């Protein structure tokens, strides 16, 4: 079970959602302090966080899966949002330098295929930043926030999934230590509760954030799927098109015609 884009937009407009955005944005920026001349994409519901990099990145886009739905972003300029199939992204091989995944992996029906597609479009020196609900945390046990839906992960589970998809986890961070309650006492001083939770219960955060790199050694090329082959369009001339026979069959038919004459 998962939410849709409207549910997520409404959550981030509430007081608790604003607190989540305030706590997670600096963590993402700490992983990616400089994105100049880089092509950055977000997969899932990432628009609350992509705005941090919009004026800096060379190219930026929000890729929204069909099951989630898409909302125009940014609101007052040309939209940079695209509705996509999670295992068939409309990007060429090795075209993305950075990919941010939020509200996606825990809801995916095919997480391994999703990560392999990310591997395909990521540049050899590219990096992927993934935020998932922490299986140990309280946020994954309450459905009052988006982090209470889908399948949460432990660090070991996420490590295994990434390595099976040929990614190497490099850096980890635990975010959202305040409890997931819309209390003014919590939302008014989120930084204080975040620091207190990081000291008192560091392993029970709401979200695990991991940055991983693409493994290119001993890599096997990703074969083009049958679906993508069916979607490929070949231009043909106007009018009737007669299939051409192999040359051997054409020579045989020509010889029979000569003998009949």
CSV table of C-alpha atoms in Angstrom, one decimal, residues 24 30 102 117 171 187 236 260:
chain,number,residue,atom,x,y,z
A,24,UNK,CA,16.2,16.3,5.9
A,30,UNK,CA,25.9,17.6,3.4
A,102,UNK,CA,12.7,9.5,-1.7
A,117,UNK,CA,17.6,0.7,-14.0
A,171,UNK,CA,28.1,6.9,3.6
A,187,UNK,CA,7.7,21.0,15.6
A,236,UNK,CA,9.1,3.2,-43.2
A,260,UNK,CA,9.9,-21.3,-67.8
